[in-house]
mmCIF file with all atom_site columns, C-alpha atoms in Angstrom:
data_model
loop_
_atom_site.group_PDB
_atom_site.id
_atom_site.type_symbol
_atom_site.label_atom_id
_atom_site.label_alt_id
_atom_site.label_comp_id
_atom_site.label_asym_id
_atom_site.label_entity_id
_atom_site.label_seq_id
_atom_site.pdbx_PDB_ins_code
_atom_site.Cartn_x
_atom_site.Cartn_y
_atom_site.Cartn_z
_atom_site.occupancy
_atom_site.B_iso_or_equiv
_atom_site.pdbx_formal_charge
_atom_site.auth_seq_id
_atom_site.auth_comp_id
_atom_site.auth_asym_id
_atom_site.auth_atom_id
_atom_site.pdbx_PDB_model_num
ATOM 1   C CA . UNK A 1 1   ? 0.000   0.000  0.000  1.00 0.00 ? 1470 UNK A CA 1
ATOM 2   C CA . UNK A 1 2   ? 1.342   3.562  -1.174 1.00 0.00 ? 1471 UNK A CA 1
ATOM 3   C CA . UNK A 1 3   ? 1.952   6.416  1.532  1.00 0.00 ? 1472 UNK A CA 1
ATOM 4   C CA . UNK A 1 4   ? -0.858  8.161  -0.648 1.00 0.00 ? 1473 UNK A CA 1
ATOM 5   C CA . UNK A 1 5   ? -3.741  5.050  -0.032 1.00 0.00 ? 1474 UNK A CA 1
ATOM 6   C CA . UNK A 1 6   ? -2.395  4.749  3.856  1.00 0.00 ? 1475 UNK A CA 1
ATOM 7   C CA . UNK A 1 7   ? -2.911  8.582  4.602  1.00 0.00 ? 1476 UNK A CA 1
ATOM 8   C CA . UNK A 1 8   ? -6.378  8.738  4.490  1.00 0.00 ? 1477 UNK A CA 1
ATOM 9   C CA . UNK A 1 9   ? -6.408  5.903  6.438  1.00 0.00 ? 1478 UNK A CA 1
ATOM 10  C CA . UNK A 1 10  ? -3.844  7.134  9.159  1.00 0.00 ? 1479 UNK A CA 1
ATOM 11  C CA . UNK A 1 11  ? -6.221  10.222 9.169  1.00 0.00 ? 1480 UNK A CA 1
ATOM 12  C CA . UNK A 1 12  ? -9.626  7.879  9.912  1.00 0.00 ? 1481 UNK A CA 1
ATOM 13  C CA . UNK A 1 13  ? -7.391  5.673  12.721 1.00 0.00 ? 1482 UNK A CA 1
ATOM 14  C CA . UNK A 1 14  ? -6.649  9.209  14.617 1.00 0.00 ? 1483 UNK A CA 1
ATOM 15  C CA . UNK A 1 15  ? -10.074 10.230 14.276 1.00 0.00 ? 1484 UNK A CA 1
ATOM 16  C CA . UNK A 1 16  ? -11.873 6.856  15.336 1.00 0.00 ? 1485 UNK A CA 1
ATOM 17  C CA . UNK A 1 17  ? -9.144  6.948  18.640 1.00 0.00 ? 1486 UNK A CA 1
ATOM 18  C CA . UNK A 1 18  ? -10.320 10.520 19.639 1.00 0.00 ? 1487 UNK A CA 1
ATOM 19  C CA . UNK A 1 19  ? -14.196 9.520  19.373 1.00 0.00 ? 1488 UNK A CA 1
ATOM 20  C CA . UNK A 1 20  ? -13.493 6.630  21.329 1.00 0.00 ? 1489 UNK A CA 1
ATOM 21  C CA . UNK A 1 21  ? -11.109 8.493  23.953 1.00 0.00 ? 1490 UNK A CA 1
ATOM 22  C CA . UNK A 1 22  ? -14.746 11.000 24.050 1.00 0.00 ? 1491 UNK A CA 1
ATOM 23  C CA . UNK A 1 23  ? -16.593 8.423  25.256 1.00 0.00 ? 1492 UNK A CA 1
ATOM 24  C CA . UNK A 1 24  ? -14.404 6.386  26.927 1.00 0.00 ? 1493 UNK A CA 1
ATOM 25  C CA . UNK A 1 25  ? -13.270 8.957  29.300 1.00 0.00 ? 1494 UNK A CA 1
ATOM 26  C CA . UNK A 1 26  ? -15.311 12.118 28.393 1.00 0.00 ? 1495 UNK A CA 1
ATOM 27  C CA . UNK A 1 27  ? -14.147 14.419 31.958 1.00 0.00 ? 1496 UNK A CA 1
ATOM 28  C CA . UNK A 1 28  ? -10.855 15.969 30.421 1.00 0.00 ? 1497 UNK A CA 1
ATOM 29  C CA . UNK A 1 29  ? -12.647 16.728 26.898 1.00 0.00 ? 1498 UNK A CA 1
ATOM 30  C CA . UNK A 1 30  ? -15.671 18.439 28.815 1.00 0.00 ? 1499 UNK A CA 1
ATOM 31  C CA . UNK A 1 31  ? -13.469 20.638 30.440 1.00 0.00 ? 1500 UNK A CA 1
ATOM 32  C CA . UNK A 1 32  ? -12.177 21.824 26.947 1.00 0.00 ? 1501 UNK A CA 1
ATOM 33  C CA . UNK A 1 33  ? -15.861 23.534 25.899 1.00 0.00 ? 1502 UNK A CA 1
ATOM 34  C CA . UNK A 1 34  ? -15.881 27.046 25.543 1.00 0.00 ? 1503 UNK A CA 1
ATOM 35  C CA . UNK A 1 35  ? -18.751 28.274 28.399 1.00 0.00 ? 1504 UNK A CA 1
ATOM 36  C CA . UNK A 1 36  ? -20.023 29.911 25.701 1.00 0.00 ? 1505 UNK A CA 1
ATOM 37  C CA . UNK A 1 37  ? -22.113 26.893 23.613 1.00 0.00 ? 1506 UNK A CA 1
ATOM 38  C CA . UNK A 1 38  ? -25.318 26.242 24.821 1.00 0.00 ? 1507 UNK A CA 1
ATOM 39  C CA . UNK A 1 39  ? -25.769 23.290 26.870 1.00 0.00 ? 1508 UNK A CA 1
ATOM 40  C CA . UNK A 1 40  ? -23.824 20.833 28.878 1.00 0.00 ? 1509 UNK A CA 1
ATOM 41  C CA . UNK A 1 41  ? -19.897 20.372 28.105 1.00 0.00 ? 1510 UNK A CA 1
ATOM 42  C CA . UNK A 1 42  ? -20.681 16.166 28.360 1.00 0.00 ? 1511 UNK A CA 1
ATOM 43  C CA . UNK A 1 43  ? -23.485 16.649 25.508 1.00 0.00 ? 1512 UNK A CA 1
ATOM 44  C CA . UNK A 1 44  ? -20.900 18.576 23.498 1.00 0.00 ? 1513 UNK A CA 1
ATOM 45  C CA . UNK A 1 45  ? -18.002 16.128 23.810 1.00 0.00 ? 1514 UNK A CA 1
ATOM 46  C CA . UNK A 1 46  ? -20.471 13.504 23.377 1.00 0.00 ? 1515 UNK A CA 1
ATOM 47  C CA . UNK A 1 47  ? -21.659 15.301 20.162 1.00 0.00 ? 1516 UNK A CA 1
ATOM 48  C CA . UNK A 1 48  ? -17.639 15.956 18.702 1.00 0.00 ? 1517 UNK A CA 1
ATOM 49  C CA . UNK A 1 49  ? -16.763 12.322 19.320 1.00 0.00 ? 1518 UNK A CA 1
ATOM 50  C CA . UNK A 1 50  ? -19.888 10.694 17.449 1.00 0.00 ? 1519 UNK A CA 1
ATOM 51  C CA . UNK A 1 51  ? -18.930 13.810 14.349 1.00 0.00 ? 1520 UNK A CA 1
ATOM 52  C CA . UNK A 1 52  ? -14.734 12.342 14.523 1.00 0.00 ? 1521 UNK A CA 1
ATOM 53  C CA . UNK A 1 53  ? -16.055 8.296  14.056 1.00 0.00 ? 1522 UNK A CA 1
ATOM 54  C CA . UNK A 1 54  ? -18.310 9.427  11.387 1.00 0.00 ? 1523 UNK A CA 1
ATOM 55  C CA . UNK A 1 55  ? -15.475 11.063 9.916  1.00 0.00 ? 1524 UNK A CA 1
ATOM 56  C CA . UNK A 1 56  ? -13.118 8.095  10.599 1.00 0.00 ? 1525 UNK A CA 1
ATOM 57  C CA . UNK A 1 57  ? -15.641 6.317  9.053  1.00 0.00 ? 1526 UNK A CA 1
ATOM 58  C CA . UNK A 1 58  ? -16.596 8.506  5.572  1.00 0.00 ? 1527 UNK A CA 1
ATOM 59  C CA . UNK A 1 59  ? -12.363 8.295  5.420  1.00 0.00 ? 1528 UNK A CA 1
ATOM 60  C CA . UNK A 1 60  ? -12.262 4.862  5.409  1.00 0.00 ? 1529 UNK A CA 1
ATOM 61  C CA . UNK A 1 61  ? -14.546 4.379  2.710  1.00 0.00 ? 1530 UNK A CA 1
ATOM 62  C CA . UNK A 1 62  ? -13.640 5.605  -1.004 1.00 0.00 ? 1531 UNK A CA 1
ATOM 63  C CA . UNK A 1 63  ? -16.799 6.731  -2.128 1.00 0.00 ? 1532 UNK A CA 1
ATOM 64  C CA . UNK A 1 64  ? -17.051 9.497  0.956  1.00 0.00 ? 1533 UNK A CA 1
ATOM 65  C CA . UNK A 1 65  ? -13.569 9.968  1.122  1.00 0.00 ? 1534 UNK A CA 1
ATOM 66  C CA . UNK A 1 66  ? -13.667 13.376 -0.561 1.00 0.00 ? 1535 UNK A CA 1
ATOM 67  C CA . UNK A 1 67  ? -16.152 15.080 1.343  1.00 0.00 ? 1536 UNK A CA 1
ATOM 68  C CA . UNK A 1 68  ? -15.313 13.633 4.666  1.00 0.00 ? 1537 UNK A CA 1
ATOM 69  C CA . UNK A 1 69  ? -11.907 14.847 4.544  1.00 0.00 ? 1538 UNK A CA 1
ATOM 70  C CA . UNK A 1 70  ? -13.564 18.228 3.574  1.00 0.00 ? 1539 UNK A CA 1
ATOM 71  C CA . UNK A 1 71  ? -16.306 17.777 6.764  1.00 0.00 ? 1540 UNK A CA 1
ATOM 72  C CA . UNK A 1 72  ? -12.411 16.555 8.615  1.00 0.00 ? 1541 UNK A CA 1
ATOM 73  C CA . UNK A 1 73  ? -10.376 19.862 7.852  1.00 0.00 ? 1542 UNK A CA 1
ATOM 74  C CA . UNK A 1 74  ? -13.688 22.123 9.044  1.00 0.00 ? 1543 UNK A CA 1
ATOM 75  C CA . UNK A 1 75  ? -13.731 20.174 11.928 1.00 0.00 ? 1544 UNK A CA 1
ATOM 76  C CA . UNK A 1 76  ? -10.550 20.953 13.210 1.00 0.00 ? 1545 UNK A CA 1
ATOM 77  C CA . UNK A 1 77  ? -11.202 24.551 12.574 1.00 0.00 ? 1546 UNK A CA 1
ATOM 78  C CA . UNK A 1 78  ? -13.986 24.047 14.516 1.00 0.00 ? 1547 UNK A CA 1
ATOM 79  C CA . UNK A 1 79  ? -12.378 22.701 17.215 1.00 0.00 ? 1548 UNK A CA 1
ATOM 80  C CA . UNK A 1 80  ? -9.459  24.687 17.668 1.00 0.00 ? 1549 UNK A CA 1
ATOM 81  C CA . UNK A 1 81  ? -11.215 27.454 20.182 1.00 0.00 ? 1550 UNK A CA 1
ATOM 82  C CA . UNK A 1 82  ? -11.405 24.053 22.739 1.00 0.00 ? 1551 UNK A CA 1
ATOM 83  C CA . UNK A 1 83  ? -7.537  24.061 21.923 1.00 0.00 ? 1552 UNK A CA 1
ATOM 84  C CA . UNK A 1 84  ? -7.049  27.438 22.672 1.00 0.00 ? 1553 UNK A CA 1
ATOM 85  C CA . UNK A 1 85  ? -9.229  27.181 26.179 1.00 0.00 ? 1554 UNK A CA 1
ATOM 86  C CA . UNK A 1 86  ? -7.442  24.089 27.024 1.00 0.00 ? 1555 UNK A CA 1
ATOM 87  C CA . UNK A 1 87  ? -4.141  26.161 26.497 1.00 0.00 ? 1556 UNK A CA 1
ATOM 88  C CA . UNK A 1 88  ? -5.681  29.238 28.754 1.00 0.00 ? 1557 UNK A CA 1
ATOM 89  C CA . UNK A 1 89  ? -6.488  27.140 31.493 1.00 0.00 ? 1558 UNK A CA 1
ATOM 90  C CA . UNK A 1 90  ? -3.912  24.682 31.987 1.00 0.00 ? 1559 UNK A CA 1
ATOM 91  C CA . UNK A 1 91  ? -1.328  27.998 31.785 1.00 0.00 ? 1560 UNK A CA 1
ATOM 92  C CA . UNK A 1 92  ? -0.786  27.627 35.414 1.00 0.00 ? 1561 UNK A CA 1
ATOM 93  C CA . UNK A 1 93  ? -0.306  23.921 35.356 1.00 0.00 ? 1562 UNK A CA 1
ATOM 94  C CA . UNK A 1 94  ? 3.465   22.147 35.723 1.00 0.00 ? 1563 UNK A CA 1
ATOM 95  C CA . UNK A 1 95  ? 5.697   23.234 32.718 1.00 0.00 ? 1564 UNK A CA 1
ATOM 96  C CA . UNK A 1 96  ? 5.383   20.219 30.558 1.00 0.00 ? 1565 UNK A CA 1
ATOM 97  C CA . UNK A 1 97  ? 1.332   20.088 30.655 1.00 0.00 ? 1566 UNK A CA 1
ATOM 98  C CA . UNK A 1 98  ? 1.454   23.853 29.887 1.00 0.00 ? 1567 UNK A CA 1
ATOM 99  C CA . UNK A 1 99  ? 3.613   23.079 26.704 1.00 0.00 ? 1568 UNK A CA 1
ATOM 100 C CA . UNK A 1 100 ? 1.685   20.120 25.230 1.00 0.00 ? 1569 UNK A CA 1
ATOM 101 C CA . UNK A 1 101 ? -1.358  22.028 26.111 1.00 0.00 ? 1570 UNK A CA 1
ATOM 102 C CA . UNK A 1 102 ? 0.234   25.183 24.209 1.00 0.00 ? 1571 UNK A CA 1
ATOM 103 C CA . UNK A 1 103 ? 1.505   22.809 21.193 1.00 0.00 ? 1572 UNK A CA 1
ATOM 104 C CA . UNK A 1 104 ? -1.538  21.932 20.438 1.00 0.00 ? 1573 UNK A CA 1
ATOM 105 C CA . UNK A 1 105 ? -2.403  24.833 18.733 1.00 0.00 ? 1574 UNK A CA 1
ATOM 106 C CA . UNK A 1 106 ? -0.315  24.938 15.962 1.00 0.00 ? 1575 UNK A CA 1
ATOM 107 C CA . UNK A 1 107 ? -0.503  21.515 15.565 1.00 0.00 ? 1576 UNK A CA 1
ATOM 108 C CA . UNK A 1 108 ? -4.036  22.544 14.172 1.00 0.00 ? 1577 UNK A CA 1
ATOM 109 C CA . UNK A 1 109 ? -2.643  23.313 11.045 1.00 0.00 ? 1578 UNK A CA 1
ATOM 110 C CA . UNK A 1 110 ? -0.948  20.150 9.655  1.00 0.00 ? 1579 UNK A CA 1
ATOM 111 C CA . UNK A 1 111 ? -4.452  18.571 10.318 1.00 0.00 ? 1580 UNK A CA 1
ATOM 112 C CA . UNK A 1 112 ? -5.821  21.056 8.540  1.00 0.00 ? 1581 UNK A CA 1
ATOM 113 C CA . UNK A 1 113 ? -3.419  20.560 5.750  1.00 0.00 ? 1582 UNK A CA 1
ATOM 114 C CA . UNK A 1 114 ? -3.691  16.626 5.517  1.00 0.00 ? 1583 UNK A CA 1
ATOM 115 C CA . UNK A 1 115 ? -7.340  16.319 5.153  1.00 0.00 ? 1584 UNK A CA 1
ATOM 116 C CA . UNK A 1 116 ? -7.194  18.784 2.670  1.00 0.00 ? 1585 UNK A CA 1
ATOM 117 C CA . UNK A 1 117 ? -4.477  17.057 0.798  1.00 0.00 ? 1586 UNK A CA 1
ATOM 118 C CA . UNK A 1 118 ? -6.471  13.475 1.680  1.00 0.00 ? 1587 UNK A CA 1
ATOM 119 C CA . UNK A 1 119 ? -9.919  15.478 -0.224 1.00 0.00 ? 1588 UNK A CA 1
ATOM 120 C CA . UNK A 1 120 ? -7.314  16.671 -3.086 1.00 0.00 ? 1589 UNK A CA 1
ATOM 121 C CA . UNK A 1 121 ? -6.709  13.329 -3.951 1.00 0.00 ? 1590 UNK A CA 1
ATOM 122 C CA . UNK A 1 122 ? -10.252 11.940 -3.492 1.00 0.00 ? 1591 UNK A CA 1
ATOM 123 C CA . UNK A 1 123 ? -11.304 9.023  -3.632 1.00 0.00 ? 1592 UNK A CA 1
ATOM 124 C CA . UNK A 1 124 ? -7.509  7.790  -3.926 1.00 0.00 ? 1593 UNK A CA 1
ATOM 125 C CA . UNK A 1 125 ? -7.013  8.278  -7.485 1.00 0.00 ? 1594 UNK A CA 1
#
């Protein structure tokens, strides 16, 4: 299998772990919701994990691989002010939580970047 047919692939695996890690242990991720979305933070990370396995899923599968790599790199815009509040608040935490929580951010934008480039190349042509 090329590097081009795994990436899409890679992308889904690291999607389908983070919806699982919001269910499986939702506390840290609620903490990470802006207070300024309506509703509970557990119905919101309930909500962003069951949106990353459906886009593990449509990334998995050829025929939806376009568009769900487009849904993939609006989804991490859409998720990067949770980034940014998870970098405010842990900026009084012990140095190395501060940094990962602070290298996160840019971190944003070679997701970005590879589900575009996943959605460039469709469905794997």
């Amino acid at each position: 299998m090329s590097r081009s047919e795994r990436s899409p692939l890679l992308l889904a695996g690291l999607l389908a772990t983070a919806g699982v890690a919001h269910f499986a242990s939702p506390r840290p991720f609620d903490a990470t919701i802006p207070r300024a979305l309506p509703g509970s933070p557990r119905t919101w990370t309930y909500a962003s994990g069951a949106v990353e396995l459906a886009l593990a899923a449509g990334l998995a599968l050829p025929r939806t691989r376009k568009a769900a790599a487009l849904a993939t790199a609006a989804f991490f815009v859409g998720v990067f002010p949770a980034n940014v509040k998870m970098a405010a608040d842990w900026r009084h935490r012990p140095a190395p939580l501060k940094v990962a929580a602070v290298g996160r951010l840019p971190l944003q934008v070679p997701l970005v970047l590879w589900a575009r480039s996943v959605a460039r190349r469709g469905e794997g042509r």
